[in-house]
Tab-separated table of C-alpha atoms in Angstrom:
chain	number	residue	atom	x	y	z
A	1	MET	CA	87.923	90.178	81.290
A	2	GLU	CA	88.057	93.824	80.343
A	3	LEU	CA	90.778	94.922	77.985
A	4	PRO	CA	93.148	97.590	79.316
A	5	SER	CA	92.734	101.103	78.024
A	6	SER	CA	95.282	102.489	75.577
A	7	HIS	CA	96.639	104.791	78.304
A	8	PRO	CA	96.331	103.025	81.667
A	9	ARG	CA	96.072	105.472	84.557
A	10	GLY	CA	95.304	103.247	87.516
A	11	ILE	CA	97.451	102.229	90.485
A	12	ALA	CA	97.703	98.666	91.812
A	13	ILE	CA	99.186	98.237	95.291
A	14	PHE	CA	100.338	94.915	96.727
A	15	SER	CA	100.280	95.074	100.497
A	16	GLY	CA	99.233	93.432	103.713
A	17	GLY	CA	97.275	94.992	106.539
A	18	SER	CA	98.645	97.037	109.422
A	19	ALA	CA	102.004	98.266	108.052
A	20	ALA	CA	100.667	99.663	104.777
A	21	ASN	CA	97.711	101.256	106.569
A	22	ALA	CA	100.140	103.997	107.603
A	23	LEU	CA	100.564	104.941	103.926
A	24	VAL	CA	96.923	104.854	102.841
A	25	ASN	CA	96.617	108.652	102.866
A	26	VAL	CA	99.676	108.896	100.605
A	27	PHE	CA	98.348	106.366	98.105
A	28	ASN	CA	94.885	107.927	98.040
A	29	GLN	CA	96.317	111.399	97.419
A	30	VAL	CA	98.651	110.199	94.663
A	31	ALA	CA	95.728	108.435	92.973
A	32	GLU	CA	93.532	111.549	92.913
A	33	GLY	CA	92.668	112.278	89.298
A	34	GLN	CA	94.656	109.265	88.104
A	35	GLY	CA	92.036	106.572	87.807
A	36	PRO	CA	91.163	103.452	89.811
A	37	LEU	CA	93.181	102.594	92.921
A	38	SER	CA	93.309	98.871	93.741
A	39	TYR	CA	94.651	97.368	96.951
A	40	VAL	CA	95.608	93.697	96.567
A	41	ILE	CA	95.401	91.913	99.928
A	42	PRO	CA	96.371	88.278	100.706
A	43	ILE	CA	93.889	85.928	102.395
A	44	SER	CA	96.395	83.443	103.876
A	45	ASP	CA	96.529	84.831	107.440
A	46	ASN	CA	95.830	82.212	110.115
A	47	GLY	CA	96.824	84.080	113.273
A	48	GLY	CA	95.000	86.089	115.934
A	49	SER	CA	91.204	85.979	116.089
A	50	THR	CA	91.201	85.006	112.397
A	51	SER	CA	92.565	81.596	113.404
A	52	GLU	CA	89.450	80.924	115.491
A	53	ILE	CA	87.118	81.995	112.670
A	54	ILE	CA	88.952	79.655	110.281
A	55	ARG	CA	88.858	76.801	112.798
A	56	PHE	CA	85.140	77.179	113.411
A	57	PHE	CA	83.792	78.267	110.014
A	58	GLY	CA	86.579	77.676	107.503
A	59	GLY	CA	86.947	80.290	104.786
A	60	PRO	CA	89.687	82.766	103.889
A	61	GLY	CA	91.741	84.851	106.289
A	62	ILE	CA	89.881	88.171	106.284
A	63	GLY	CA	91.692	90.202	108.948
A	64	ASP	CA	93.820	92.247	106.547
A	65	LEU	CA	90.845	92.862	104.248
A	66	ARG	CA	88.795	94.235	107.138
A	67	SER	CA	91.727	96.319	108.357
A	68	ARG	CA	92.179	98.013	104.967
A	69	LEU	CA	88.451	98.561	104.387
A	70	VAL	CA	88.021	100.290	107.738
A	71	ARG	CA	91.194	102.331	107.261
A	72	LEU	CA	89.757	103.648	103.986
A	73	ILE	CA	86.723	105.248	105.662
A	74	PRO	CA	86.972	108.921	104.620
A	75	ASP	CA	87.708	111.374	107.421
A	76	ASP	CA	84.970	113.893	108.098
A	77	VAL	CA	85.013	115.858	111.340
A	78	ASN	CA	81.390	116.836	110.714
A	79	ASP	CA	80.162	113.249	110.463
A	80	PRO	CA	80.271	111.467	113.851
A	81	GLU	CA	78.736	108.347	112.309
A	82	ARG	CA	81.860	107.644	110.263
A	83	HIS	CA	83.999	107.783	113.386
A	84	ALA	CA	81.539	105.494	115.153
A	85	ILE	CA	81.563	102.976	112.296
A	86	ARG	CA	85.360	102.971	112.246
A	87	ALA	CA	85.477	102.373	115.999
A	88	PHE	CA	82.809	99.657	115.711
A	89	PHE	CA	84.517	97.566	113.018
A	90	ASN	CA	87.969	98.027	114.591
A	91	HIS	CA	86.746	97.020	118.044
A	92	ARG	CA	88.096	93.874	119.676
A	93	LEU	CA	86.238	92.014	122.362
A	94	LEU	CA	87.701	91.553	125.829
A	95	SER	CA	90.717	89.304	126.412
A	96	ASN	CA	88.885	87.101	128.929
A	97	ALA	CA	86.852	84.557	126.966
A	98	GLN	CA	83.790	84.610	129.217
A	99	ASP	CA	83.708	88.405	129.487
A	100	ALA	CA	84.166	88.612	125.706
A	101	LYS	CA	81.123	86.390	125.151
A	102	LEU	CA	78.986	88.647	127.345
A	103	GLU	CA	80.255	91.695	125.465
A	104	TRP	CA	79.350	89.986	122.183
A	105	LEU	CA	75.784	89.488	123.406
A	106	ASP	CA	75.597	93.171	124.317
A	107	ILE	CA	76.594	94.004	120.741
A	108	VAL	CA	74.195	91.674	118.920
A	109	GLU	CA	71.348	92.766	121.218
A	110	ALA	CA	72.119	96.463	120.524
A	111	ARG	CA	72.932	97.348	124.152
A	112	HIS	CA	76.621	98.131	123.648
A	113	GLU	CA	77.860	101.714	123.683
A	114	LEU	CA	79.528	101.131	120.297
A	115	TRP	CA	76.124	101.610	118.662
A	116	GLN	CA	75.957	105.213	119.788
A	117	ASP	CA	76.138	107.624	116.819
A	118	ILE	CA	75.373	104.837	114.308
A	119	SER	CA	72.053	105.525	112.583
A	120	SER	CA	69.246	103.016	113.041
A	121	PRO	CA	69.172	101.865	109.367
A	122	LYS	CA	72.873	100.994	109.422
A	123	ARG	CA	72.643	99.572	112.943
A	124	GLU	CA	69.896	97.141	112.005
A	125	LEU	CA	71.609	96.212	108.753
A	126	ILE	CA	74.832	95.408	110.600
A	127	ARG	CA	72.986	93.588	113.389
A	128	SER	CA	71.203	91.347	110.904
A	129	PHE	CA	74.500	89.796	109.802
A	130	LEU	CA	75.874	89.628	113.343
A	131	ASN	CA	72.739	87.795	114.474
A	132	LEU	CA	73.019	85.433	111.515
A	133	LEU	CA	76.583	84.672	112.602
A	134	ASN	CA	75.429	84.200	116.187
A	135	LEU	CA	72.891	81.618	115.020
A	136	GLU	CA	75.638	79.784	113.139
A	137	LEU	CA	77.815	79.836	116.261
A	138	VAL	CA	75.081	78.118	118.243
A	139	LYS	CA	74.323	75.596	115.468
A	140	ARG	CA	77.965	74.548	115.088
A	141	ALA	CA	78.791	74.360	118.800
A	142	ARG	CA	79.712	70.922	120.121
A	143	PRO	CA	80.652	69.693	123.604
A	144	ASN	CA	84.327	69.588	122.570
A	145	SER	CA	84.288	72.652	120.317
A	146	VAL	CA	82.789	76.035	121.108
A	147	PHE	CA	83.755	79.378	119.600
A	148	SER	CA	86.130	81.552	121.614
A	149	PHE	CA	85.302	85.271	121.543
A	150	GLN	CA	88.619	86.169	123.161
A	151	ASN	CA	90.060	89.287	121.432
A	152	ALA	CA	87.701	88.712	118.489
A	153	SER	CA	87.460	91.508	115.933
A	154	VAL	CA	83.886	92.719	115.466
A	155	GLY	CA	84.704	93.666	111.873
A	156	ASN	CA	86.009	90.172	111.136
A	157	LEU	CA	82.848	88.650	112.628
A	158	PHE	CA	80.675	90.931	110.487
A	159	LEU	CA	82.548	90.023	107.279
A	160	THR	CA	82.205	86.334	108.149
A	161	GLY	CA	78.461	86.663	108.722
A	162	ALA	CA	78.063	88.539	105.442
A	163	ARG	CA	80.119	85.937	103.570
A	164	LEU	CA	78.086	83.071	104.994
A	165	PHE	CA	74.831	84.810	104.045
A	166	CYS	CA	75.919	85.826	100.530
A	167	GLY	CA	78.049	82.769	99.830
A	168	SER	CA	80.585	85.183	98.358
A	169	LEU	CA	83.718	86.835	99.749
A	170	GLU	CA	83.631	89.698	97.256
A	171	SER	CA	79.960	90.383	98.048
A	172	SER	CA	80.775	90.695	101.744
A	173	ILE	CA	83.599	93.121	100.859
A	174	TYR	CA	81.194	95.146	98.720
A	175	LEU	CA	78.717	95.324	101.591
A	176	LEU	CA	81.317	96.547	104.097
A	177	SER	CA	82.696	99.005	101.521
A	178	SER	CA	79.206	100.459	101.090
A	179	ILE	CA	78.623	100.788	104.828
A	180	CYS	CA	82.035	102.453	105.215
A	181	CYS	CA	81.348	104.926	102.344
A	182	ILE	CA	84.582	104.034	100.559
A	183	PRO	CA	84.997	106.089	97.340
A	184	SER	CA	83.933	104.264	94.193
A	185	ASN	CA	87.366	104.573	92.542
A	186	ILE	CA	89.008	102.548	95.338
A	187	SER	CA	88.851	98.746	95.417
A	188	VAL	CA	90.061	96.260	98.000
A	189	LEU	CA	90.743	92.996	96.172
A	190	PRO	CA	91.349	89.651	97.889
A	191	SER	CA	94.263	87.912	96.216
A	192	ILE	CA	92.062	84.822	95.786
A	193	ASN	CA	88.288	85.174	95.491
A	194	THR	CA	87.278	82.129	97.483
A	195	ASN	CA	85.102	80.720	100.239
A	196	PHE	CA	87.830	78.288	101.267
A	197	THR	CA	90.900	78.516	103.475
A	198	HIS	CA	94.261	78.865	101.747
A	199	HIS	CA	97.443	78.357	103.750
A	200	ILE	CA	101.031	79.178	102.852
A	201	CYS	CA	104.266	77.425	103.763
A	202	ALA	CA	107.823	78.752	103.960
A	203	GLY	CA	110.981	76.897	102.973
A	204	LEU	CA	114.112	78.029	104.800
A	205	ALA	CA	117.679	77.984	103.520
A	206	ASN	CA	118.596	75.222	106.001
A	207	GLY	CA	115.886	72.904	104.633
A	208	ASP	CA	113.263	73.515	107.330
A	209	THR	CA	109.653	74.214	106.395
A	210	LEU	CA	107.140	76.302	108.325
A	211	PRO	CA	103.484	75.548	107.519
A	212	GLY	CA	100.992	78.354	108.136
A	213	GLN	CA	101.457	82.107	108.040
A	214	ASN	CA	101.417	82.508	111.805
A	215	SER	CA	104.421	80.238	112.285
A	216	ILE	CA	106.292	82.232	109.635
A	217	SER	CA	105.655	85.764	110.816
A	218	HIS	CA	104.855	85.598	114.530
A	219	PRO	CA	106.639	83.743	117.324
A	220	SER	CA	103.907	82.099	119.373
A	221	VAL	CA	103.492	83.322	122.945
A	222	ASP	CA	102.186	79.955	124.094
A	223	PRO	CA	103.632	77.553	121.531
A	224	ALA	CA	101.763	74.361	120.899
A	225	PRO	CA	103.267	71.248	119.261
A	226	THR	CA	103.692	71.722	115.527
A	227	ALA	CA	104.782	69.596	112.608
A	228	THR	CA	108.333	68.328	112.663
A	229	THR	CA	110.089	70.330	109.987
A	230	SER	CA	113.815	69.734	110.219
A	231	ALA	CA	115.701	68.536	107.160
A	232	ILE	CA	112.705	68.645	104.839
A	233	PRO	CA	113.422	70.200	101.449
A	234	SER	CA	110.903	72.512	99.862
A	235	PRO	CA	108.755	70.221	97.705
A	236	SER	CA	109.223	70.465	93.991
A	237	ILE	CA	106.163	70.830	91.838
A	238	ASP	CA	105.250	69.840	88.338
A	239	PRO	CA	104.198	73.107	86.643
A	240	ARG	CA	101.730	71.143	84.531
A	241	SER	CA	99.723	70.040	87.557
A	242	GLN	CA	98.117	71.852	90.451
A	243	TRP	CA	98.772	68.992	92.826
A	244	LEU	CA	101.838	67.180	94.043
A	245	THR	CA	102.141	63.573	92.980
A	246	PRO	CA	101.484	61.086	95.821
A	247	THR	CA	105.130	59.993	96.041
A	248	LEU	CA	106.580	63.429	96.714
A	249	PRO	CA	107.501	64.277	100.313
A	250	VAL	CA	105.083	66.303	102.396
A	251	ILE	CA	105.536	67.985	105.744
A	252	ARG	CA	106.285	65.391	108.370
A	253	LEU	CA	104.205	64.998	111.464
A	254	ASP	CA	106.654	62.528	113.010
A	255	PRO	CA	110.354	61.650	112.532
A	256	GLN	CA	109.849	59.085	109.784
A	257	PRO	CA	112.258	58.706	106.833
A	258	LEU	CA	111.821	61.118	103.950
A	259	ASN	CA	110.119	60.302	100.653
A	260	ILE	CA	107.571	58.025	102.275
A	261	PRO	CA	103.982	59.242	101.823
A	262	LEU	CA	102.126	59.677	105.102
A	263	THR	CA	99.499	57.144	104.059
A	264	HIS	CA	102.146	54.426	103.519
A	265	ARG	CA	104.188	54.936	106.665
A	266	PRO	CA	104.210	52.190	109.271
A	267	SER	CA	102.451	53.131	112.474
A	268	THR	CA	104.514	53.385	115.647
A	269	PRO	CA	103.257	50.976	118.334
A	270	SER	CA	101.816	53.160	121.059
A	271	ASN	CA	98.786	53.413	123.279
A	272	GLU	CA	98.783	57.185	122.875
A	273	PRO	CA	97.011	58.730	119.858
A	274	ASP	CA	99.163	61.013	117.739
A	275	GLU	CA	98.419	64.701	117.370
A	276	THR	CA	96.465	64.272	114.157
A	277	GLU	CA	94.203	61.634	115.683
A	278	THR	CA	93.597	63.849	118.700
A	279	ALA	CA	92.728	66.805	116.469
A	280	ASP	CA	90.319	64.627	114.470
A	281	THR	CA	88.175	64.072	117.577
A	282	ILE	CA	87.278	67.772	117.587
A	283	GLU	CA	84.273	68.689	115.455
A	284	ASP	CA	85.163	71.876	113.630
A	285	ALA	CA	85.583	73.119	110.058
A	286	ASN	CA	88.886	71.300	109.457
A	287	LEU	CA	89.153	68.214	107.278
A	288	PRO	CA	90.064	64.953	109.013
A	289	GLY	CA	93.764	64.187	108.807
A	290	SER	CA	94.810	67.771	108.048
A	291	LEU	CA	97.964	69.187	109.579
A	292	PRO	CA	97.473	69.903	113.286
A	293	THR	CA	99.528	73.087	113.076
A	294	LEU	CA	96.951	74.509	110.631
A	295	ARG	CA	94.049	73.687	112.954
A	296	LYS	CA	95.070	75.467	116.131
A	297	GLN	CA	94.027	78.669	117.802
A	298	TYR	CA	96.673	81.385	117.588
A	299	ILE	CA	94.624	84.036	119.350
A	300	THR	CA	97.591	85.270	121.379
A	301	PHE	CA	100.890	85.948	119.666
A	302	SER	CA	103.625	88.576	119.638
A	303	LYS	CA	103.807	91.178	116.883
A	304	THR	CA	106.998	92.697	118.241
A	305	HIS	CA	110.417	91.786	116.947
A	306	GLU	CA	113.539	92.258	118.992
A	307	PRO	CA	116.679	91.463	116.981
A	308	GLY	CA	117.809	87.956	117.797
A	309	ASP	CA	114.879	87.125	120.096
A	310	SER	CA	112.484	85.838	117.454
A	311	ASP	CA	114.818	85.170	114.540
A	312	LEU	CA	114.080	82.321	112.204
A	313	PRO	CA	116.898	79.742	112.179
A	314	ALA	CA	117.740	80.618	108.558
A	315	ARG	CA	116.627	82.873	105.725
A	316	ILE	CA	113.368	82.248	103.953
A	317	GLU	CA	114.046	80.925	100.468
A	318	ARG	CA	110.572	80.337	99.101
A	319	ILE	CA	106.834	80.606	99.828
A	320	TRP	CA	104.170	78.308	98.385
A	321	TYR	CA	100.518	77.425	99.004
A	322	ILE	CA	99.565	74.119	100.604
A	323	ASN	CA	96.377	72.131	100.967
A	324	PRO	CA	95.247	71.007	104.468
A	325	TYR	CA	97.525	67.963	104.226
A	326	GLY	CA	100.709	69.921	103.501
A	327	GLN	CA	100.912	69.293	99.760
A	328	GLU	CA	101.801	72.145	97.442
A	329	ILE	CA	99.060	73.614	95.279
A	330	ARG	CA	99.041	76.404	92.669
A	331	PRO	CA	95.934	78.575	93.097
A	332	ALA	CA	94.959	81.065	90.426
A	333	ALA	CA	94.770	84.764	91.225
A	334	ASN	CA	91.531	86.692	91.490
A	335	THR	CA	90.811	87.752	87.899
A	336	LYS	CA	90.134	91.302	89.071
A	337	ILE	CA	93.789	91.553	90.126
A	338	ILE	CA	94.907	90.700	86.609
A	339	GLU	CA	92.579	93.409	85.291
A	340	ALA	CA	93.903	95.916	87.832
A	341	ILE	CA	97.499	95.230	86.783
A	342	ALA	CA	96.635	95.520	83.078
A	343	ASN	CA	95.019	98.905	83.706
A	344	ALA	CA	97.733	100.239	86.022
A	345	GLU	CA	100.147	103.002	85.203
A	346	CYS	CA	101.943	102.225	88.446
A	347	ILE	CA	102.347	98.931	90.350
A	348	VAL	CA	103.493	99.352	93.956
A	349	TYR	CA	104.951	96.771	96.313
A	350	SER	CA	104.234	98.452	99.628
A	351	ILE	CA	105.982	98.258	102.965
A	352	GLY	CA	105.044	95.281	105.096
A	353	SER	CA	106.068	91.702	105.708
A	354	LEU	CA	107.741	90.580	102.485
A	355	TYR	CA	106.933	86.877	102.638
A	356	THR	CA	103.462	86.973	104.217
A	357	SER	CA	102.023	90.269	102.907
A	358	ILE	CA	103.482	90.730	99.412
A	359	ILE	CA	104.696	87.425	97.986
A	360	PRO	CA	101.521	85.365	98.695
A	361	SER	CA	99.785	87.549	96.101
A	362	LEU	CA	102.667	87.469	93.600
A	363	ILE	CA	103.069	83.677	93.406
A	364	LEU	CA	99.469	83.128	92.304
A	365	ARG	CA	99.011	81.899	88.751
A	366	GLY	CA	98.685	84.765	86.304
A	367	VAL	CA	100.187	87.554	88.413
A	368	GLY	CA	103.821	87.242	87.292
A	369	ASP	CA	102.920	87.240	83.611
A	370	ALA	CA	100.558	90.183	84.072
A	371	ILE	CA	103.276	92.272	85.742
A	372	ALA	CA	105.921	91.293	83.185
A	373	ARG	CA	103.591	92.152	80.286
A	374	ARG	CA	103.148	95.712	81.436
A	375	ALA	CA	105.049	98.048	79.107
A	376	ILE	CA	108.374	99.459	80.224
A	377	THR	CA	106.618	102.816	80.617
A	378	ALA	CA	104.661	101.395	83.548
A	379	ARG	CA	106.252	102.071	86.940
A	380	LYS	CA	106.846	99.024	89.125
A	381	VAL	CA	107.854	100.530	92.441
A	382	LEU	CA	109.168	98.773	95.523
A	383	ILE	CA	108.808	100.854	98.688
A	384	LEU	CA	111.527	99.297	100.809
A	385	ASN	CA	110.816	98.558	104.448
A	386	GLY	CA	112.433	100.956	106.887
A	387	THR	CA	113.505	98.165	109.204
A	388	ILE	CA	114.454	94.482	109.318
A	389	ASP	CA	111.766	92.144	110.637
A	390	ARG	CA	111.504	88.426	111.358
A	391	GLU	CA	110.925	87.577	107.697
A	392	SER	CA	113.847	89.609	106.328
A	393	GLY	CA	116.389	88.240	108.778
A	394	PRO	CA	117.903	86.573	110.645
A	395	SER	CA	119.510	89.585	112.280
A	396	THR	CA	122.983	88.144	111.677
A	397	THR	CA	122.442	88.169	107.887
A	398	PRO	CA	119.684	90.717	107.221
A	399	PHE	CA	118.163	91.228	103.790
A	400	THR	CA	119.508	93.965	101.563
A	401	ALA	CA	117.480	95.920	99.014
A	402	MET	CA	118.653	93.547	96.294
A	403	ASP	CA	117.458	90.577	98.365
A	404	PHE	CA	113.975	92.117	98.468
A	405	ILE	CA	114.027	92.686	94.705
A	406	ASN	CA	115.282	89.165	93.976
A	407	ALA	CA	112.581	87.659	96.194
A	408	ILE	CA	109.866	89.565	94.314
A	409	ALA	CA	111.288	88.554	90.932
A	410	ARG	CA	111.560	84.891	91.942
A	411	ALA	CA	107.950	84.918	93.181
A	412	CYS	CA	106.786	86.345	89.846
A	413	LEU	CA	108.780	83.717	87.954
A	414	GLU	CA	107.185	80.931	90.006
A	415	SER	CA	103.790	82.461	89.298
A	416	SER	CA	104.650	81.947	85.619
A	417	GLY	CA	105.660	78.315	86.181
A	418	VAL	CA	109.443	78.841	86.344
A	419	TYR	CA	110.859	77.008	89.375
A	420	GLY	CA	114.207	76.275	90.947
A	421	ARG	CA	116.137	79.399	90.001
A	422	HIS	CA	116.543	83.059	90.827
A	423	ALA	CA	115.933	85.737	88.223
A	424	GLU	CA	118.861	86.859	86.115
A	425	VAL	CA	120.023	90.435	86.638
A	426	THR	CA	118.638	91.332	83.224
A	427	GLU	CA	115.202	89.996	84.242
A	428	LEU	CA	114.782	92.028	87.425
A	429	ARG	CA	113.536	95.147	85.682
A	430	ARG	CA	110.572	93.230	84.294
A	431	TYR	CA	109.208	93.214	87.846
A	432	VAL	CA	110.817	96.180	89.632
A	433	THR	CA	111.763	99.419	87.869
A	434	GLN	CA	112.112	101.820	90.818
A	435	LEU	CA	113.114	101.532	94.466
A	436	ILE	CA	112.070	104.100	97.091
A	437	TYR	CA	113.966	103.862	100.350
A	438	VAL	CA	115.090	105.622	103.512
A	439	GLU	CA	118.531	105.394	105.101
A	440	GLY	CA	119.440	105.096	108.739
A	441	GLU	CA	120.414	102.673	111.456
A	442	GLY	CA	118.588	99.373	111.106
A	443	THR	CA	117.355	99.944	107.545
A	444	PRO	CA	118.107	97.460	104.745
A	445	LYS	CA	121.332	98.280	102.913
A	446	VAL	CA	121.041	99.657	99.385
A	447	ASP	CA	123.782	98.809	96.863
A	448	LYS	CA	123.528	101.587	94.294
A	449	GLU	CA	125.919	99.884	91.883
A	450	ALA	CA	123.856	96.693	91.940
A	451	LEU	CA	120.703	98.713	91.294
A	452	ALA	CA	122.320	100.479	88.359
A	453	LYS	CA	123.529	97.171	86.924
A	454	ALA	CA	119.963	95.855	87.035
A	455	GLY	CA	118.611	99.037	85.452
A	456	ILE	CA	116.558	99.880	88.548
A	457	GLU	CA	116.211	103.522	89.532
A	458	GLY	CA	116.781	104.384	93.184
A	459	VAL	CA	114.971	107.211	94.973
A	460	ARG	CA	116.151	108.008	98.479
A	461	VAL	CA	113.721	109.954	100.609
A	462	TYR	CA	114.187	111.411	104.033
A	463	GLY	CA	112.204	109.844	106.812
A	464	ARG	CA	111.702	109.981	110.548
A	465	LYS	CA	113.805	108.065	113.022
A	466	ALA	CA	112.154	105.242	114.872
A	467	LYS	CA	111.090	105.725	118.471
A	468	ALA	CA	113.638	105.504	121.268
A	469	GLY	CA	114.828	101.941	121.723
A	470	GLU	CA	113.778	100.921	118.189
A	471	LYS	CA	115.840	100.630	115.046
A	472	GLY	CA	114.917	101.657	111.546
A	473	SER	CA	113.145	104.663	110.061
A	474	TYR	CA	109.629	105.700	109.112
A	475	PHE	CA	108.696	107.228	105.778
A	476	ASP	CA	107.690	110.868	105.850
A	477	GLU	CA	104.290	111.064	104.150
A	478	GLY	CA	105.064	114.282	102.299
A	479	ALA	CA	108.404	113.010	100.994
A	480	LEU	CA	106.937	109.691	99.867
A	481	LYS	CA	104.000	111.374	98.162
A	482	GLN	CA	106.358	113.698	96.306
A	483	ALA	CA	108.563	110.804	95.180
A	484	LEU	CA	105.627	108.771	93.872
A	485	GLN	CA	104.195	111.746	92.030
A	486	ALA	CA	107.574	112.387	90.420
A	487	LEU	CA	107.891	108.773	89.276
A	488	MET	CA	104.417	108.903	87.764
A	489	GLY	CA	105.246	111.978	85.732
A	490	LYS	CA	103.358	114.586	87.707
A	491	ARG	CA	106.570	116.474	88.420
A	492	ASP	CA	108.979	115.241	85.804
A	493	GLY	CA	111.134	118.347	85.798
A	494	ARG	CA	111.993	118.235	89.462
A	495	TYR	CA	114.616	115.466	89.328
A	496	SER	CA	117.397	114.419	87.015
A	497	GLY	CA	119.936	111.639	86.940
A	498	HIS	CA	119.595	107.902	87.389
A	499	MET	CA	119.738	107.917	91.203
A	500	ARG	CA	117.146	110.427	92.346
A	501	ARG	CA	117.275	112.012	95.751
A	502	ASN	CA	114.243	113.499	97.433
A	503	THR	CA	115.392	116.341	99.649
A	504	LEU	CA	112.134	117.021	101.462
A	505	LEU	CA	113.020	117.168	105.154
A	506	SER	CA	110.754	115.721	107.798
């Protein structure tokens, strides 16, 4: 591992996919002349077309990685190939499964109009990995399990083919970065460098657990039976071990008494196979006996959130990683993330889903200590969401700014092996030193006195109101850029006082 320089100048950004993509231009501009810019992206997604890739091939959730890589393609009005490559890797196949399969064949056989304006060397390079994937699709097909191309992302399929060929997630990212001409100072880092699937689980304040990222962040349009989760406490973990002991409770698949391991539970007399047994008859990439809710297709789901319509029954208290059987595990972070933090002048927690985009990267072993070790001169900036979503609700008791900060601090503590408690007020500044936020209807409330008590600097920036019929506010790119530059010392003389106020109007 490389030692940090005496004067770190890099920027490390913790984010997910789509939400933070809106701020990529801001981050890239702020990083100009600063040093390396690292985007830390979780690999725990199991929804959308990613769920079908995981079911059929296994491997990490790559949708957010692909989304960020393609978003980072430099704009050049004089280079039509870059626009064509962006359109190609962002393209989704048709929503009808059979039509989507025919469209896929048009792509791999180079007949599709998407290939127009892509040079022949890049076309044939890309096609080689798509054809490799196509061969794997045919090899792994079974009478009871064929791949569904419905709404599949071409970019996700390319990354999967490259990963299977190279045997390396980071090599496939490097290949796509090269094709997309991403600047050499910008890195997209998977939170875990792995060829295996890693799932997360949420523990709610009422004792329920939700296994799998999709069940946490997206209400299913066509819900399928899932694990019974009522009245199950979040499992405790021995910090000295990566695995739960066999006697600890795991997620229930049937209404049996608690504290009885699944392997020791009496079977219920029935002529009907249970859901796990039914799932085990399907030949795919999932291990026998794994949780059925982690094995399903979630190709169609809703990304919209209407207050009250898709609320969780209680607040999320904690996120942890689970193995395919529902037991808690403690994966280590990608070592390149630790290096990026050590060499960062500024650490940013970007906008996005708090518990599925940010915290899955923070709870990994090594991350909390790395953030806490950064000198007090390093900026640790939370860019507060401009609205309340499913994960920061329910709408009757929405998260405040301090709730966001406490959740980040608790995740970092658990990364360091400290469980079962929230961070003390005096500890919060080890993980968050500045808060950038917008005000308006539907935005999280900011308690300035609580911020001051924790020693956290608040910077209010003006934003744009949400569209008609929506609540919340959007960050103005110019205002956010100015605020970040000020915090990093580029414009130190512009502001004074503990609570800064950015007056740039949108």
